[in-house]
Amino acid sequence: MNVDFNLLMDKAKDASKNSYSPFSRFAVGAAVLASSGNIYQGCNVENSSFGMTICAERCAIFKAVSEGEREIRAVAIYSPNADSCYPCGACRQVMYEFESDVEEIEVVTENLGQLEINKLSYFLPCGFKI
Ligand code: THU
């Protein structure tokens, strides 16, 4: 599958505009490319009860899975507040759950306007799956 990383990053940037982050003021957007070719966007959604906050990546992944997707091919993550917005540990594990057996998920971030592409195993070596 040919992945348009620029398009995926543009979708993550778009999604970051919907971020609900009045507490941290740290907006994040994510875009998930499923093996079907469909793209799902997500943003971080915070809550007055801080622990209820969900990250942009998990928001997008859960949207994809709830629409019937089971395999993720690539995830783009963007924050207007920081370069290289890498996924948190919880999101890395959730991504790993939906990695195909034949192709690793590619994680796309941006640093100083340049796309950075890493395999999920760079962020999560020896991931856990039942
Ligand atoms: N956040 C994400 O959306 N994704 C990450 O991978 C790291 C953190 C959000 C959660 C919270 O709303 C804000 O960034 C500050 O932690």
JSON list of C-alpha atoms and ligand atoms in Angstrom, two decimals:
[
{"chain": "A", "resi": 1, "resn": "MET", "atom": "CA", "xyz": [0.00, 0.00, 0.00]},
{"chain": "A", "resi": 2, "resn": "ASN", "atom": "CA", "xyz": [1.32, 3.42, -0.97]},
{"chain": "A", "resi": 3, "resn": "VAL", "atom": "CA", "xyz": [1.04, 5.85, 1.93]},
{"chain": "A", "resi": 4, "resn": "ASP", "atom": "CA", "xyz": [0.65, 9.57, 1.29]},
{"chain": "A", "resi": 5, "resn": "PHE", "atom": "CA", "xyz": [2.39, 10.82, 4.43]},
{"chain": "A", "resi": 6, "resn": "ASN", "atom": "CA", "xyz": [1.89, 14.49, 3.54]},
{"chain": "A", "resi": 7, "resn": "LEU", "atom": "CA", "xyz": [-1.86, 14.00, 3.18]},
{"chain": "A", "resi": 8, "resn": "LEU", "atom": "CA", "xyz": [-1.98, 12.12, 6.49]},
{"chain": "A", "resi": 9, "resn": "MET", "atom": "CA", "xyz": [-0.08, 14.92, 8.26]},
{"chain": "A", "resi": 10, "resn": "ASP", "atom": "CA", "xyz": [-2.42, 17.53, 6.73]},
{"chain": "A", "resi": 11, "resn": "LYS", "atom": "CA", "xyz": [-5.38, 15.58, 8.17]},
{"chain": "A", "resi": 12, "resn": "ALA", "atom": "CA", "xyz": [-3.70, 15.49, 11.60]},
{"chain": "A", "resi": 13, "resn": "LYS", "atom": "CA", "xyz": [-3.15, 19.25, 11.41]},
{"chain": "A", "resi": 14, "resn": "ASP", "atom": "CA", "xyz": [-6.81, 19.79, 10.51]},
{"chain": "A", "resi": 15, "resn": "ALA", "atom": "CA", "xyz": [-7.90, 17.59, 13.40]},
{"chain": "A", "resi": 16, "resn": "SER", "atom": "CA", "xyz": [-5.75, 19.53, 15.89]},
{"chain": "A", "resi": 17, "resn": "LYS", "atom": "CA", "xyz": [-7.99, 22.54, 15.24]},
{"chain": "A", "resi": 18, "resn": "ASN", "atom": "CA", "xyz": [-10.83, 20.68, 16.98]},
{"chain": "A", "resi": 19, "resn": "SER", "atom": "CA", "xyz": [-8.75, 19.93, 20.07]},
{"chain": "A", "resi": 20, "resn": "TYR", "atom": "CA", "xyz": [-10.60, 20.53, 23.34]},
{"chain": "A", "resi": 21, "resn": "SER", "atom": "CA", "xyz": [-7.69, 21.35, 25.63]},
{"chain": "A", "resi": 22, "resn": "PRO", "atom": "CA", "xyz": [-8.60, 24.25, 27.92]},
{"chain": "A", "resi": 23, "resn": "PHE", "atom": "CA", "xyz": [-6.58, 22.80, 30.82]},
{"chain": "A", "resi": 24, "resn": "SER", "atom": "CA", "xyz": [-3.21, 21.96, 29.26]},
{"chain": "A", "resi": 25, "resn": "ARG", "atom": "CA", "xyz": [-3.58, 24.35, 26.32]},
{"chain": "A", "resi": 26, "resn": "PHE", "atom": "CA", "xyz": [-1.68, 21.66, 24.42]},
{"chain": "A", "resi": 27, "resn": "ALA", "atom": "CA", "xyz": [-3.61, 20.85, 21.24]},
{"chain": "A", "resi": 28, "resn": "VAL", "atom": "CA", "xyz": [-3.02, 17.56, 19.43]},
{"chain": "A", "resi": 29, "resn": "GLY", "atom": "CA", "xyz": [-4.46, 16.14, 16.23]},
{"chain": "A", "resi": 30, "resn": "ALA", "atom": "CA", "xyz": [-4.04, 12.66, 14.79]},
{"chain": "A", "resi": 31, "resn": "ALA", "atom": "CA", "xyz": [-4.92, 10.90, 11.56]},
{"chain": "A", "resi": 32, "resn": "VAL", "atom": "CA", "xyz": [-5.08, 7.13, 11.26]},
{"chain": "A", "resi": 33, "resn": "LEU", "atom": "CA", "xyz": [-4.75, 5.36, 7.91]},
{"chain": "A", "resi": 34, "resn": "ALA", "atom": "CA", "xyz": [-6.46, 1.97, 8.07]},
{"chain": "A", "resi": 35, "resn": "SER", "atom": "CA", "xyz": [-5.54, -0.93, 5.77]},
{"chain": "A", "resi": 36, "resn": "SER", "atom": "CA", "xyz": [-8.85, -0.31, 3.96]},
{"chain": "A", "resi": 37, "resn": "GLY", "atom": "CA", "xyz": [-7.46, 3.03, 2.78]},
{"chain": "A", "resi": 38, "resn": "ASN", "atom": "CA", "xyz": [-9.85, 5.03, 4.94]},
{"chain": "A", "resi": 39, "resn": "ILE", "atom": "CA", "xyz": [-8.52, 7.84, 7.10]},
{"chain": "A", "resi": 40, "resn": "TYR", "atom": "CA", "xyz": [-9.87, 8.66, 10.57]},
{"chain": "A", "resi": 41, "resn": "GLN", "atom": "CA", "xyz": [-9.12, 11.90, 12.40]},
{"chain": "A", "resi": 42, "resn": "GLY", "atom": "CA", "xyz": [-9.01, 12.54, 16.13]},
{"chain": "A", "resi": 43, "resn": "CYS", "atom": "CA", "xyz": [-8.07, 15.24, 18.61]},
{"chain": "A", "resi": 44, "resn": "ASN", "atom": "CA", "xyz": [-7.36, 15.32, 22.32]},
{"chain": "A", "resi": 45, "resn": "VAL", "atom": "CA", "xyz": [-10.45, 15.86, 24.43]},
{"chain": "A", "resi": 46, "resn": "GLU", "atom": "CA", "xyz": [-9.81, 16.99, 28.00]},
{"chain": "A", "resi": 47, "resn": "ASN", "atom": "CA", "xyz": [-12.14, 16.99, 30.98]},
{"chain": "A", "resi": 48, "resn": "SER", "atom": "CA", "xyz": [-12.57, 18.88, 34.26]},
{"chain": "A", "resi": 49, "resn": "SER", "atom": "CA", "xyz": [-11.92, 15.51, 35.86]},
{"chain": "A", "resi": 50, "resn": "PHE", "atom": "CA", "xyz": [-8.41, 15.41, 34.38]},
{"chain": "A", "resi": 51, "resn": "GLY", "atom": "CA", "xyz": [-8.02, 11.64, 34.24]},
{"chain": "A", "resi": 52, "resn": "MET", "atom": "CA", "xyz": [-10.91, 11.38, 31.79]},
{"chain": "A", "resi": 53, "resn": "THR", "atom": "CA", "xyz": [-8.85, 13.06, 29.07]},
{"chain": "A", "resi": 54, "resn": "ILE", "atom": "CA", "xyz": [-8.30, 11.11, 25.87]},
{"chain": "A", "resi": 55, "resn": "CYS", "atom": "CA", "xyz": [-5.33, 11.59, 23.56]},
{"chain": "A", "resi": 56, "resn": "ALA", "atom": "CA", "xyz": [-5.77, 12.46, 19.89]},
{"chain": "A", "resi": 57, "resn": "GLU", "atom": "CA", "xyz": [-4.28, 9.15, 18.74]},
{"chain": "A", "resi": 58, "resn": "ARG", "atom": "CA", "xyz": [-6.63, 6.98, 20.77]},
{"chain": "A", "resi": 59, "resn": "CYS", "atom": "CA", "xyz": [-9.58, 9.15, 19.76]},
{"chain": "A", "resi": 60, "resn": "ALA", "atom": "CA", "xyz": [-8.75, 8.51, 16.07]},
{"chain": "A", "resi": 61, "resn": "ILE", "atom": "CA", "xyz": [-7.99, 4.80, 16.59]},
{"chain": "A", "resi": 62, "resn": "PHE", "atom": "CA", "xyz": [-11.24, 4.19, 18.47]},
{"chain": "A", "resi": 63, "resn": "LYS", "atom": "CA", "xyz": [-13.16, 5.98, 15.75]},
{"chain": "A", "resi": 64, "resn": "ALA", "atom": "CA", "xyz": [-11.54, 3.66, 13.18]},
{"chain": "A", "resi": 65, "resn": "VAL", "atom": "CA", "xyz": [-12.17, 0.49, 15.18]},
{"chain": "A", "resi": 66, "resn": "SER", "atom": "CA", "xyz": [-15.75, 1.46, 15.95]},
{"chain": "A", "resi": 67, "resn": "GLU", "atom": "CA", "xyz": [-16.31, 1.81, 12.20]},
{"chain": "A", "resi": 68, "resn": "GLY", "atom": "CA", "xyz": [-15.13, -1.77, 11.70]},
{"chain": "A", "resi": 69, "resn": "GLU", "atom": "CA", "xyz": [-11.41, -1.28, 10.99]},
{"chain": "A", "resi": 70, "resn": "ARG", "atom": "CA", "xyz": [-9.01, -3.81, 12.49]},
{"chain": "A", "resi": 71, "resn": "GLU", "atom": "CA", "xyz": [-5.66, -2.97, 10.90]},
{"chain": "A", "resi": 72, "resn": "ILE", "atom": "CA", "xyz": [-3.77, 0.29, 11.08]},
{"chain": "A", "resi": 73, "resn": "ARG", "atom": "CA", "xyz": [-1.16, 1.11, 8.48]},
{"chain": "A", "resi": 74, "resn": "ALA", "atom": "CA", "xyz": [0.03, 4.58, 9.57]},
{"chain": "A", "resi": 75, "resn": "VAL", "atom": "CA", "xyz": [-0.66, 7.28, 12.18]},
{"chain": "A", "resi": 76, "resn": "ALA", "atom": "CA", "xyz": [0.20, 10.98, 11.86]},
{"chain": "A", "resi": 77, "resn": "ILE", "atom": "CA", "xyz": [0.41, 13.12, 14.99]},
{"chain": "A", "resi": 78, "resn": "TYR", "atom": "CA", "xyz": [0.61, 16.89, 15.16]},
{"chain": "A", "resi": 79, "resn": "SER", "atom": "CA", "xyz": [0.64, 19.59, 17.80]},
{"chain": "A", "resi": 80, "resn": "PRO", "atom": "CA", "xyz": [0.77, 23.30, 16.97]},
{"chain": "A", "resi": 81, "resn": "ASN", "atom": "CA", "xyz": [2.44, 23.70, 20.38]},
{"chain": "A", "resi": 82, "resn": "ALA", "atom": "CA", "xyz": [5.49, 21.47, 19.96]},
{"chain": "A", "resi": 83, "resn": "ASP", "atom": "CA", "xyz": [7.76, 19.90, 17.38]},
{"chain": "A", "resi": 84, "resn": "SER", "atom": "CA", "xyz": [8.00, 16.12, 17.20]},
{"chain": "A", "resi": 85, "resn": "CYS", "atom": "CA", "xyz": [4.80, 15.34, 19.05]},
{"chain": "A", "resi": 86, "resn": "TYR", "atom": "CA", "xyz": [5.50, 11.70, 19.81]},
{"chain": "A", "resi": 87, "resn": "PRO", "atom": "CA", "xyz": [2.76, 9.34, 21.03]},
{"chain": "A", "resi": 88, "resn": "CYS", "atom": "CA", "xyz": [2.44, 8.68, 24.77]},
{"chain": "A", "resi": 89, "resn": "GLY", "atom": "CA", "xyz": [2.99, 5.19, 26.13]},
{"chain": "A", "resi": 90, "resn": "ALA", "atom": "CA", "xyz": [-0.71, 4.35, 26.34]},
{"chain": "A", "resi": 91, "resn": "CYS", "atom": "CA", "xyz": [-1.27, 5.29, 22.70]},
{"chain": "A", "resi": 92, "resn": "ARG", "atom": "CA", "xyz": [1.74, 3.23, 21.60]},
{"chain": "A", "resi": 93, "resn": "GLN", "atom": "CA", "xyz": [0.22, 0.13, 23.20]},
{"chain": "A", "resi": 94, "resn": "VAL", "atom": "CA", "xyz": [-3.20, 0.82, 21.65]},
{"chain": "A", "resi": 95, "resn": "MET", "atom": "CA", "xyz": [-1.60, 1.23, 18.21]},
{"chain": "A", "resi": 96, "resn": "TYR", "atom": "CA", "xyz": [0.24, -2.07, 18.66]},
{"chain": "A", "resi": 97, "resn": "GLU", "atom": "CA", "xyz": [-3.05, -3.90, 19.21]},
{"chain": "A", "resi": 98, "resn": "PHE", "atom": "CA", "xyz": [-4.07, -3.03, 15.65]},
{"chain": "A", "resi": 99, "resn": "GLU", "atom": "CA", "xyz": [-0.76, -3.63, 13.87]},
{"chain": "A", "resi": 100, "resn": "SER", "atom": "CA", "xyz": [-0.93, -6.19, 11.07]},
{"chain": "A", "resi": 101, "resn": "ASP", "atom": "CA", "xyz": [1.24, -9.31, 11.25]},
{"chain": "A", "resi": 102, "resn": "VAL", "atom": "CA", "xyz": [2.97, -8.44, 7.99]},
{"chain": "A", "resi": 103, "resn": "GLU", "atom": "CA", "xyz": [3.52, -4.69, 8.05]},
{"chain": "A", "resi": 104, "resn": "GLU", "atom": "CA", "xyz": [4.56, -2.44, 10.90]},
{"chain": "A", "resi": 105, "resn": "ILE", "atom": "CA", "xyz": [2.62, 0.73, 11.60]},
{"chain": "A", "resi": 106, "resn": "GLU", "atom": "CA", "xyz": [4.43, 3.85, 10.47]},
{"chain": "A", "resi": 107, "resn": "VAL", "atom": "CA", "xyz": [4.26, 6.83, 12.83]},
{"chain": "A", "resi": 108, "resn": "VAL", "atom": "CA", "xyz": [4.52, 10.24, 11.20]},
{"chain": "A", "resi": 109, "resn": "THR", "atom": "CA", "xyz": [5.49, 13.36, 13.13]},
{"chain": "A", "resi": 110, "resn": "GLU", "atom": "CA", "xyz": [6.81, 16.74, 12.12]},
{"chain": "A", "resi": 111, "resn": "ASN", "atom": "CA", "xyz": [9.98, 18.49, 13.22]},
{"chain": "A", "resi": 112, "resn": "LEU", "atom": "CA", "xyz": [10.79, 22.01, 11.98]},
{"chain": "A", "resi": 113, "resn": "GLY", "atom": "CA", "xyz": [8.47, 21.51, 9.03]},
{"chain": "A", "resi": 114, "resn": "GLN", "atom": "CA", "xyz": [10.04, 18.18, 8.03]},
{"chain": "A", "resi": 115, "resn": "LEU", "atom": "CA", "xyz": [8.17, 14.90, 8.22]},
{"chain": "A", "resi": 116, "resn": "GLU", "atom": "CA", "xyz": [9.75, 12.27, 10.42]},
{"chain": "A", "resi": 117, "resn": "ILE", "atom": "CA", "xyz": [8.67, 8.67, 9.81]},
{"chain": "A", "resi": 118, "resn": "ASN", "atom": "CA", "xyz": [9.40, 5.88, 12.26]},
{"chain": "A", "resi": 119, "resn": "LYS", "atom": "CA", "xyz": [8.14, 2.33, 12.66]},
{"chain": "A", "resi": 120, "resn": "LEU", "atom": "CA", "xyz": [6.02, 1.68, 15.74]},
{"chain": "A", "resi": 121, "resn": "SER", "atom": "CA", "xyz": [8.73, -0.67, 17.07]},
{"chain": "A", "resi": 122, "resn": "TYR", "atom": "CA", "xyz": [11.02, 2.36, 17.39]},
{"chain": "A", "resi": 123, "resn": "PHE", "atom": "CA", "xyz": [8.61, 3.74, 20.00]},
{"chain": "A", "resi": 124, "resn": "LEU", "atom": "CA", "xyz": [7.48, 0.41, 21.43]},
{"chain": "A", "resi": 125, "resn": "PRO", "atom": "CA", "xyz": [9.95, -2.44, 21.16]},
{"chain": "A", "resi": 126, "resn": "CYS", "atom": "CA", "xyz": [8.71, -5.85, 22.33]},
{"chain": "A", "resi": 127, "resn": "GLY", "atom": "CA", "xyz": [5.05, -4.76, 22.50]},
{"chain": "A", "resi": 128, "resn": "PHE", "atom": "CA", "xyz": [2.51, -6.88, 24.37]},
{"chain": "A", "resi": 129, "resn": "LYS", "atom": "CA", "xyz": [-0.26, -8.78, 22.60]},
{"chain": "A", "resi": 130, "resn": "ILE", "atom": "CA", "xyz": [-2.33, -11.76, 23.72]},
{"chain": "B", "resi": 1, "resn": "THU", "atom": "N1", "xyz": [-1.80, 14.22, 24.35]},
{"chain": "B", "resi": 1, "resn": "THU", "atom": "C1", "xyz": [-2.21, 13.64, 23.19]},
{"chain": "B", "resi": 1, "resn": "THU", "atom": "O1", "xyz": [-3.29, 13.94, 22.66]},
{"chain": "B", "resi": 1, "resn": "THU", "atom": "N2", "xyz": [-1.40, 12.69, 22.63]},
{"chain": "B", "resi": 1, "resn": "THU", "atom": "C2", "xyz": [-0.20, 12.28, 23.14]},
{"chain": "B", "resi": 1, "resn": "THU", "atom": "O2", "xyz": [0.39, 11.34, 22.64]},
{"chain": "B", "resi": 1, "resn": "THU", "atom": "C3", "xyz": [0.36, 12.99, 24.30]},
{"chain": "B", "resi": 1, "resn": "THU", "atom": "C4", "xyz": [-0.58, 13.88, 25.04]},
{"chain": "B", "resi": 1, "resn": "THU", "atom": "C5", "xyz": [-2.67, 15.23, 24.97]},
{"chain": "B", "resi": 1, "resn": "THU", "atom": "C6", "xyz": [-3.30, 14.82, 26.26]},
{"chain": "B", "resi": 1, "resn": "THU", "atom": "C7", "xyz": [-3.55, 16.15, 26.92]},
{"chain": "B", "resi": 1, "resn": "THU", "atom": "O3", "xyz": [-4.80, 16.65, 26.49]},
{"chain": "B", "resi": 1, "resn": "THU", "atom": "C8", "xyz": [-2.45, 17.04, 26.39]},
{"chain": "B", "resi": 1, "resn": "THU", "atom": "O4", "xyz": [-1.92, 16.39, 25.26]},
{"chain": "B", "resi": 1, "resn": "THU", "atom": "C9", "xyz": [-1.35, 17.33, 27.37]},
{"chain": "B", "resi": 1, "resn": "THU", "atom": "O5", "xyz": [-0.85, 16.15, 27.91]}
]
